[in-house]
Coordinates of C-alpha atoms (C1' of nucleotides) in Angstrom, one line a residue:
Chain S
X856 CA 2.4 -10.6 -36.0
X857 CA 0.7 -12.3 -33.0
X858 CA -2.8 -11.5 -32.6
X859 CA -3.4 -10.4 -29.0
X860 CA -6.9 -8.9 -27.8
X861 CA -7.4 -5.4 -26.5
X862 CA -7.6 -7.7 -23.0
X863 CA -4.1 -9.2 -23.5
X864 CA -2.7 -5.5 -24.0
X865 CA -4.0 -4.8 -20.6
X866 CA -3.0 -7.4 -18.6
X867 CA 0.2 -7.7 -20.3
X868 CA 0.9 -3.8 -19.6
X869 CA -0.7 -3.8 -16.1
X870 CA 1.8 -6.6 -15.6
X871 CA 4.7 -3.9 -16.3
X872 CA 3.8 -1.2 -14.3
X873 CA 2.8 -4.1 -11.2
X874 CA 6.1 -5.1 -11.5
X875 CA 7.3 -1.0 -10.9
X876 CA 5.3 0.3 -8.8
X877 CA 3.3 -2.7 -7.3
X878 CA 0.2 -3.6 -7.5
X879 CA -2.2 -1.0 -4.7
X880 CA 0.3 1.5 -5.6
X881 CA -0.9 1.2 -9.5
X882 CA -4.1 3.4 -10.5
X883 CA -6.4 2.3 -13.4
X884 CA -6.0 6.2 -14.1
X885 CA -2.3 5.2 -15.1
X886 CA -3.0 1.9 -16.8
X887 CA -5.4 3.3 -19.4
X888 CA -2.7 6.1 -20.0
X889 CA -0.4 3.4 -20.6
X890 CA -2.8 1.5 -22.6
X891 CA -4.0 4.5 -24.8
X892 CA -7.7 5.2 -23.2
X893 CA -9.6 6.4 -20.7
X894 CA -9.8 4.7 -17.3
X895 CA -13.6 4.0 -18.0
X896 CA -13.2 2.7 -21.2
X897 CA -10.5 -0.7 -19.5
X898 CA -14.3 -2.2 -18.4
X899 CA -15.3 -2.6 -21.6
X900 CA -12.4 -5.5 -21.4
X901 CA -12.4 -6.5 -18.0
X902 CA -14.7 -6.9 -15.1
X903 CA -12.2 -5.1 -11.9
X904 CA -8.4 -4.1 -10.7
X905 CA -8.6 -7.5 -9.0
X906 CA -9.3 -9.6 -11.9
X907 CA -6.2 -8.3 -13.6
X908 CA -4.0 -9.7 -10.7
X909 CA -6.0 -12.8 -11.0
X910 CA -5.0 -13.8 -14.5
X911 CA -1.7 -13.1 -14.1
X912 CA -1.9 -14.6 -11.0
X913 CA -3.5 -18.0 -11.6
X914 CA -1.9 -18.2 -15.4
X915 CA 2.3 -18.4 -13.7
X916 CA 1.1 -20.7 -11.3
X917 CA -0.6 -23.0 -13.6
X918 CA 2.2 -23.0 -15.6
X919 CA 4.5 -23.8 -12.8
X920 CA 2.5 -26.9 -12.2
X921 CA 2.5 -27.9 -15.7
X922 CA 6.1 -28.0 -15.5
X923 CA 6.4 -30.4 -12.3
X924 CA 4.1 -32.4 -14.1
X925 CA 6.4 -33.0 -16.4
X926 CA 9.3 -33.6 -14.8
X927 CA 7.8 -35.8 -12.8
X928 CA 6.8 -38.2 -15.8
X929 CA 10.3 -39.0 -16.9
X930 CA 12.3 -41.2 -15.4
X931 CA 15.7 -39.3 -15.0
X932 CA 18.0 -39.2 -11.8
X933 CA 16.8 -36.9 -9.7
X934 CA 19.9 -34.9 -10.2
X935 CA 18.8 -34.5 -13.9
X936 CA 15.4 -33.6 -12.7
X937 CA 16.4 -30.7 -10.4
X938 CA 18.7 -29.6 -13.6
X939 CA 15.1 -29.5 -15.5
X940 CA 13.4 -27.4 -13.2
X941 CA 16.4 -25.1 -12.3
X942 CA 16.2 -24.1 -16.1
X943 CA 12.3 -24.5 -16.8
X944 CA 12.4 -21.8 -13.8
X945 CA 14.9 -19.4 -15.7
X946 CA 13.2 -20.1 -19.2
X947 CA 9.8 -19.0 -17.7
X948 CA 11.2 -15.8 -16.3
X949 CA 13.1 -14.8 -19.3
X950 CA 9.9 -15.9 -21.1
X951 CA 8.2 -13.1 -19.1
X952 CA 9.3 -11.7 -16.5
X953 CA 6.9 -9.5 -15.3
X954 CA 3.9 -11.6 -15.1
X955 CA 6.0 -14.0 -13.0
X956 CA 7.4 -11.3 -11.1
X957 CA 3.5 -9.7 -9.9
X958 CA 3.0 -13.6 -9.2
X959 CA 5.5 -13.5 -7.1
X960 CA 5.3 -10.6 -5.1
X961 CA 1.5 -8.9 -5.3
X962 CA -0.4 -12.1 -4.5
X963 CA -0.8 -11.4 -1.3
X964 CA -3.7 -8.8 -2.8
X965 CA -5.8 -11.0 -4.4
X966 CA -8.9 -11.5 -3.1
X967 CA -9.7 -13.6 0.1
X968 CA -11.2 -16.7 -1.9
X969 CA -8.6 -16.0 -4.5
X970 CA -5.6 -15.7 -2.3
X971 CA -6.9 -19.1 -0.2
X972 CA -6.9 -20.9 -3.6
X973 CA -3.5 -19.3 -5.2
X974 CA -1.4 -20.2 -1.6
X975 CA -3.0 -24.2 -2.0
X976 CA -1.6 -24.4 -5.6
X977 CA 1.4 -22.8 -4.4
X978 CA 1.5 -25.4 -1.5
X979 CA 0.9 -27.9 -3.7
X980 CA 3.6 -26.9 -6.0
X981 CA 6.3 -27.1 -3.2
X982 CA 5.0 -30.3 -2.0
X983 CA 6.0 -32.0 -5.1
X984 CA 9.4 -30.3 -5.6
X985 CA 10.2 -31.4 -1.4
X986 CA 9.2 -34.9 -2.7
X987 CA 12.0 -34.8 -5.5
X988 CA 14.3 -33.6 -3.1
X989 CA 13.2 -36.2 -0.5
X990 CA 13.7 -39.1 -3.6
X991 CA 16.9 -37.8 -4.3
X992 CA 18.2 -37.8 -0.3
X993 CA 17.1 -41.3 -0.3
X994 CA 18.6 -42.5 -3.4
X995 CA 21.6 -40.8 -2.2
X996 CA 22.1 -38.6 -4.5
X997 CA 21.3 -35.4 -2.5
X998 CA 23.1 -34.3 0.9
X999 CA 20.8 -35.5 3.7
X1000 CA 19.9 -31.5 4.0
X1001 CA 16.6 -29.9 5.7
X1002 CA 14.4 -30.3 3.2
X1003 CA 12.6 -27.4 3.8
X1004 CA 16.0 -25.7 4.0
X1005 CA 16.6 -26.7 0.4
X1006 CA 13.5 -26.4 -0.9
X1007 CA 13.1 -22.8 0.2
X1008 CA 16.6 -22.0 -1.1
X1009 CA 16.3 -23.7 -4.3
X1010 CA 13.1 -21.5 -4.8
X1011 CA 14.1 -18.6 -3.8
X1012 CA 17.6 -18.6 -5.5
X1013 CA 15.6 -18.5 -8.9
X1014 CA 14.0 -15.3 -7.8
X1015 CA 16.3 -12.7 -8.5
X1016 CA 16.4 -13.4 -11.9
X1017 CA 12.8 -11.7 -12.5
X1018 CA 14.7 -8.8 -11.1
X1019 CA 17.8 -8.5 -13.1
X1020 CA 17.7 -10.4 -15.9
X1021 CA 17.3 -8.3 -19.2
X1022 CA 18.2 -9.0 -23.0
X1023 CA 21.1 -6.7 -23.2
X1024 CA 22.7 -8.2 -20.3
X1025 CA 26.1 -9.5 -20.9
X1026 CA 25.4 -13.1 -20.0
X1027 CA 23.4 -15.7 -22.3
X1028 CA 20.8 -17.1 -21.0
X1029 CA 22.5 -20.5 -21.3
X1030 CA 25.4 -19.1 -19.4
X1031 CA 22.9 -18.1 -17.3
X1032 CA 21.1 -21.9 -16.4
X1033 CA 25.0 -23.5 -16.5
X1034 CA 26.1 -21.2 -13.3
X1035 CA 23.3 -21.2 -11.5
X1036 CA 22.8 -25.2 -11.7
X1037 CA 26.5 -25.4 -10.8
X1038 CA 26.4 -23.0 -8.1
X1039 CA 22.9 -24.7 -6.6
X1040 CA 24.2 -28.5 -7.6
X1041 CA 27.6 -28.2 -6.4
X1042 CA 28.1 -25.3 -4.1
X1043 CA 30.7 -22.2 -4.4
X1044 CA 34.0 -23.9 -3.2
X1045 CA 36.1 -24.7 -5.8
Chain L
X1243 CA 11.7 -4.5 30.4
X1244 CA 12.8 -2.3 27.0
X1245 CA 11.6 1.4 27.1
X1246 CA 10.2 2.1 23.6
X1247 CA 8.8 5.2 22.8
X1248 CA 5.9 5.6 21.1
X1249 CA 7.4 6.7 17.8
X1250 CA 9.0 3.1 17.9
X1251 CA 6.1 0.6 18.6
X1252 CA 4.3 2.8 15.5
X1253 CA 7.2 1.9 12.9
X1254 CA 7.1 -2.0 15.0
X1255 CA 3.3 -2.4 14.4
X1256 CA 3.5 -0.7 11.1
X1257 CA 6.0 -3.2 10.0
X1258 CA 4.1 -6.2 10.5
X1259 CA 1.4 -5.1 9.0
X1260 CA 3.2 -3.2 5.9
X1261 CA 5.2 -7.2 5.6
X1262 CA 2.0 -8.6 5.5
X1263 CA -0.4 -6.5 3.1
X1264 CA 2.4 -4.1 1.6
X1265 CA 2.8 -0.8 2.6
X1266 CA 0.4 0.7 -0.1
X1267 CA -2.2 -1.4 1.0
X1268 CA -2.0 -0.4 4.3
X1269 CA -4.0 2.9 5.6
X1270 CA -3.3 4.8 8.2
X1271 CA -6.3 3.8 10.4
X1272 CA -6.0 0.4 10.3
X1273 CA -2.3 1.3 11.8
X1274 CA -4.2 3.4 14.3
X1275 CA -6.5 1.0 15.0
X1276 CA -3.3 -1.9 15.6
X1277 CA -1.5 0.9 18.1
X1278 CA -4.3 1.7 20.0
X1279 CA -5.3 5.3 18.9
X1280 CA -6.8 7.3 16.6
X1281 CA -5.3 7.7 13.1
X1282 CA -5.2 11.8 13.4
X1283 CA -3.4 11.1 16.8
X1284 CA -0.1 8.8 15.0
X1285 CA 0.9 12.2 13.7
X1286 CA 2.1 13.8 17.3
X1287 CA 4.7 10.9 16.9
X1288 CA 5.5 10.7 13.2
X1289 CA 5.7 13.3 10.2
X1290 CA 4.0 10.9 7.9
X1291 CA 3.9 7.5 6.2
X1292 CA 6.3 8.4 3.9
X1293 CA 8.4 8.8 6.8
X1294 CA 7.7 5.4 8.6
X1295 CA 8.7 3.4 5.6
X1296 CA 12.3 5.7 5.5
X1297 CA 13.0 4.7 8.9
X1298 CA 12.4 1.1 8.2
X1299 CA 14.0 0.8 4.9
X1300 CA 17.4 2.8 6.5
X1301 CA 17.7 1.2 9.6
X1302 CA 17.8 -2.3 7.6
X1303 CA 20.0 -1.0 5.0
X1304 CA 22.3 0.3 7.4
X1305 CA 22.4 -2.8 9.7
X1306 CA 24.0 -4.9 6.2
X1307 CA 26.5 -2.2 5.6
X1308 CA 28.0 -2.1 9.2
X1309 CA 28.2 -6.1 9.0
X1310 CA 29.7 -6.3 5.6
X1311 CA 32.4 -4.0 6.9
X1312 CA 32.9 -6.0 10.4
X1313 CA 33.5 -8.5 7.7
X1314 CA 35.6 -7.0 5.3
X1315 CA 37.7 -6.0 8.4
X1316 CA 38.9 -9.7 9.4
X1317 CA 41.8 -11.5 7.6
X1318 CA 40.0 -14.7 7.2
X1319 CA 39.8 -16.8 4.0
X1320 CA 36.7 -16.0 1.6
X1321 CA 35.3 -19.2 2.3
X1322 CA 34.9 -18.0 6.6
X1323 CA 34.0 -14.7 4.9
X1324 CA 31.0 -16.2 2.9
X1325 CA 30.3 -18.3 5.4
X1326 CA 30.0 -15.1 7.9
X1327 CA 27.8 -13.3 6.1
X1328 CA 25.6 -15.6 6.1
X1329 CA 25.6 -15.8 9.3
X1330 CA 25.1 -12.4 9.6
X1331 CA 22.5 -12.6 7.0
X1332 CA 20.3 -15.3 9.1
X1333 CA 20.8 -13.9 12.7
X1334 CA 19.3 -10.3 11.1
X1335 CA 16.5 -12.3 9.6
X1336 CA 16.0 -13.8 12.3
X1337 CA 16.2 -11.1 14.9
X1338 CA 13.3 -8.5 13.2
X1339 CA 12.0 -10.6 10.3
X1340 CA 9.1 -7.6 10.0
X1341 CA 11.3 -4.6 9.2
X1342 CA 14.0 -6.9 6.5
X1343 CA 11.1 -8.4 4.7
X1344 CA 9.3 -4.8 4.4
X1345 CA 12.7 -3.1 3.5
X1346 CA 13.4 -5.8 0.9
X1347 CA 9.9 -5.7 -0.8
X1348 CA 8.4 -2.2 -0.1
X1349 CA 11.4 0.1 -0.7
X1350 CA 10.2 0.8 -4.3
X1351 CA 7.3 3.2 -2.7
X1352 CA 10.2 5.3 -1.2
X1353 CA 9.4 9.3 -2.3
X1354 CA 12.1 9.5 -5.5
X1355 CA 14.7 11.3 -3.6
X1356 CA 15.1 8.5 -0.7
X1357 CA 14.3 5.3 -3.0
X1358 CA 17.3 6.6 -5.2
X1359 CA 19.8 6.8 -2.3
X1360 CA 18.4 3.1 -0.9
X1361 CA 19.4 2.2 -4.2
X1362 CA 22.8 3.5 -4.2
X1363 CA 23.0 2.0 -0.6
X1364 CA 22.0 -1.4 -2.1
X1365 CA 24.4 -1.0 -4.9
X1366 CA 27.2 -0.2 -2.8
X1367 CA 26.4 -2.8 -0.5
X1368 CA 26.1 -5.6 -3.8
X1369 CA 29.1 -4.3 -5.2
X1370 CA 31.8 -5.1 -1.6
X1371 CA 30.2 -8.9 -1.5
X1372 CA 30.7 -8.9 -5.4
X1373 CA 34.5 -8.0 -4.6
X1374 CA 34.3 -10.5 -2.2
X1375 CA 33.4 -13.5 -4.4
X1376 CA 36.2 -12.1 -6.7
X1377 CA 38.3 -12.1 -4.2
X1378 CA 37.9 -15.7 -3.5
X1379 CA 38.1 -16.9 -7.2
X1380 CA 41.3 -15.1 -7.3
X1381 CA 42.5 -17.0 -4.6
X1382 CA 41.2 -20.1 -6.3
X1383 CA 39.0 -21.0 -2.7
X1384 CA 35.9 -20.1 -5.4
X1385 CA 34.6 -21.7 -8.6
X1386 CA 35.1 -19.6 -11.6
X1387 CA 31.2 -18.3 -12.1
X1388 CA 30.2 -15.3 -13.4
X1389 CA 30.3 -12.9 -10.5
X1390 CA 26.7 -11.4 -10.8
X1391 CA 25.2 -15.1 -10.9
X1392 CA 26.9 -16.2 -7.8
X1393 CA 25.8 -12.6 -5.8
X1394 CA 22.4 -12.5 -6.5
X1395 CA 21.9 -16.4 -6.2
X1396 CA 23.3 -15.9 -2.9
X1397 CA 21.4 -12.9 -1.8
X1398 CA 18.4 -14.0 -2.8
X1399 CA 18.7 -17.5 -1.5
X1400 CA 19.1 -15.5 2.1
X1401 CA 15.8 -14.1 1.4
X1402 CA 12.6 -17.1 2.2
X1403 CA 13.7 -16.9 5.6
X1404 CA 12.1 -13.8 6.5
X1405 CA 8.8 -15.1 5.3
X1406 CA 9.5 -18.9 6.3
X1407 CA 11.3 -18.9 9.6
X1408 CA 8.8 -18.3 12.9
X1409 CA 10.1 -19.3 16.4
X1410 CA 8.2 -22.3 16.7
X1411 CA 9.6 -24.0 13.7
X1412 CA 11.2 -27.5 14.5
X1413 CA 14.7 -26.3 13.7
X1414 CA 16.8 -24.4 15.1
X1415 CA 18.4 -20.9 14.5
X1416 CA 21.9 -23.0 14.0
X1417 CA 20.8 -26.0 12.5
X1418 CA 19.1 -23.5 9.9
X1419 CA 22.6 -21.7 9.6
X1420 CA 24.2 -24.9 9.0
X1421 CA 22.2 -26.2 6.1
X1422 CA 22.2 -23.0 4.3
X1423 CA 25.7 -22.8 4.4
X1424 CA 26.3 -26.6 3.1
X1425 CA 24.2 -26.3 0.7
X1426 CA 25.7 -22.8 -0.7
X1427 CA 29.0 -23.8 -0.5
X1428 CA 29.3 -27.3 -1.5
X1429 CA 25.6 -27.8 -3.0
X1430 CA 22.9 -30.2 -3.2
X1431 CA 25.0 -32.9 -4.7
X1432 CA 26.3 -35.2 -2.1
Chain R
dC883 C1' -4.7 12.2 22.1
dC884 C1' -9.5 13.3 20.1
dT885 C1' -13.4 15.4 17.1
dA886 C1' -14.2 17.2 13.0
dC887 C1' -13.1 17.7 8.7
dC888 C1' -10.4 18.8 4.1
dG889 C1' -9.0 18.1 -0.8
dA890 C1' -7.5 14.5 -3.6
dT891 C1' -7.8 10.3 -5.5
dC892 C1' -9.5 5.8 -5.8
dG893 C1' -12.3 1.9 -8.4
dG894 C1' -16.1 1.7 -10.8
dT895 C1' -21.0 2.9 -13.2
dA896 C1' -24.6 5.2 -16.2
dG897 C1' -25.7 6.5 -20.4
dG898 C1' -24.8 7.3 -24.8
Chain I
dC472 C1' -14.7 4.1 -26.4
dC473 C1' -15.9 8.8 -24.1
dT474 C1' -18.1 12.3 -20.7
dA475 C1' -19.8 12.9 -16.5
dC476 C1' -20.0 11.5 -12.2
dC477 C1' -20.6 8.5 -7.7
dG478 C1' -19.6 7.0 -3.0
dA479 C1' -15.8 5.5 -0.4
dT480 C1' -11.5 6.0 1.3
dC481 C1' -7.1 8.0 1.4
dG482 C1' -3.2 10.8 4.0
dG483 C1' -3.1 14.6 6.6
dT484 C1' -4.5 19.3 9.3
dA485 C1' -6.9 22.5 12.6
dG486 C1' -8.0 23.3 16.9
dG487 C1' -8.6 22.2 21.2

DNA sequence: CCTACCGATCGGTAGG
DNA sequence: CCTACCGATCGGTAGG
């Protein structure tokens, strides 16, 4: 069995109940019930509420990054290289789904500092996925779309799956990547 | 000039700011403040902000219901179908961004009785564009993908545009409609 | 539509 | 890790 500090178990079941009931809407009254202790005793492990949000936070976006990194340093097609990232994107979220899903949508209440520097990686993050779709217009190998318009749907067509995706679905996750690059590489129409 | 009672600039202003910090984050007078009054005064014009978050989350919900069955009620193929929706889908988006982005994200703070029949809404409403992709495998106009995959890939790839599309973007409400629908239906391939 | 105010709950601290 | 508790803020009401 994993060894995971008294720390991990909070963030990891503050990511849970984020995911629920959202982040403002979560009390540290209802975390330490969760957790097995009273709502005092969490700041033995951690300094705030908002540093919570921050390491789940700043930990999916870093690994987001590492990822581009590393699709970048091959030297596939770039119709390889949006497969990559179509099913690093679904392995993170079946990986864990909640931290990436209070990434996704409680953000917006990190701190002011925190939130300035969270959007910039998230900005930076996009800038280099518009770039692989830019290489792959130019190389031909893409449609000569909006890249915004396809960046932006590319994204956000790998979002639902925080949502729905759970083990006992009926639908393996390798199913899973095969439709969804097919659908997002070649469209509905038969 | 629009007549708009005051009940309805409330739920307008409270939108924008419930789309931008989430509704829990949101207090009632920093809504006040926003309208123009004090925060004991918004309650001569609504019950409460339970209430305010119902009308929003209803009105939307409502809105994709009559479309789907505008839709449902043509005899075109699946393909014009799809691509009607999202149509549909963009042009609502497009035409109050505030109240589909806050129904979309905040309906999970609905009081228990009202988030459950959003939910069976939303299901009902999931489950007549599921019978629509069915439809058009059936008829062979569709790829054969697993039906959940191909509805939630193309829900959610409908949903960036209520955070990413403002009027003074450099590309129009059509142009936007176009891409989106290439790159559903026939992909990023070219 | 405002002033005045309520009880409840919040995130967090002191002290052990 | 707990008891006891703080100041701040919350949604909302009374009364005019």
């Amino acid at each position: 069995m994993p060894k995971q500090s008294k720390k991990e178990l909070i963030i990891q079941e503050a990511a849970a109940i984020f995911k629920h009931k959202g982040y403002s809407a979560t009390s540290m009254r209802e975390l330490a019930e969760k957790v097995g202790m009273e709502a005092a005793s969490l700041y033995n492990h951690i300094r705030s509420k908002d540093e919570i949000l921050e390491e789940i936070c700043f930990k999916v976006a870093n690994q987001y990054v590492s990822h581009i990194s590393m699709i970048e340093d091959t030297d596939e097609t770039n119709v390889q290289k949006l497969r990559d990232l179509i099913q690093l994107h679904v392995r993170m979220i079946i990986a864990e789904p909640d931290e990436v899903s209070v990434a996704n949508n409680d953000w917006k209440n990190l701190s002011d500092t925190k939130k300035e520097l969270y959007k910039t990686i998230r900005k930076g993050y996009e800038k280099r996925i518009a770039n692989l779709i830019k290489a792959g217009i130019a190389a031909g190998e893409f449609k000569d779309l909006n890249v915004s318009v396809a960046l932006f749907t590319l994204l956000s067509s790998l979002r639902w799956i925080e949502l729905w995706y759970k083990p006992g679905r009926d639908i393996s996750p390798e199913q899973l990547e095969n439709d969804l690059m097919t659908l997002l590489i070649n469209g509905f129409q038969k």
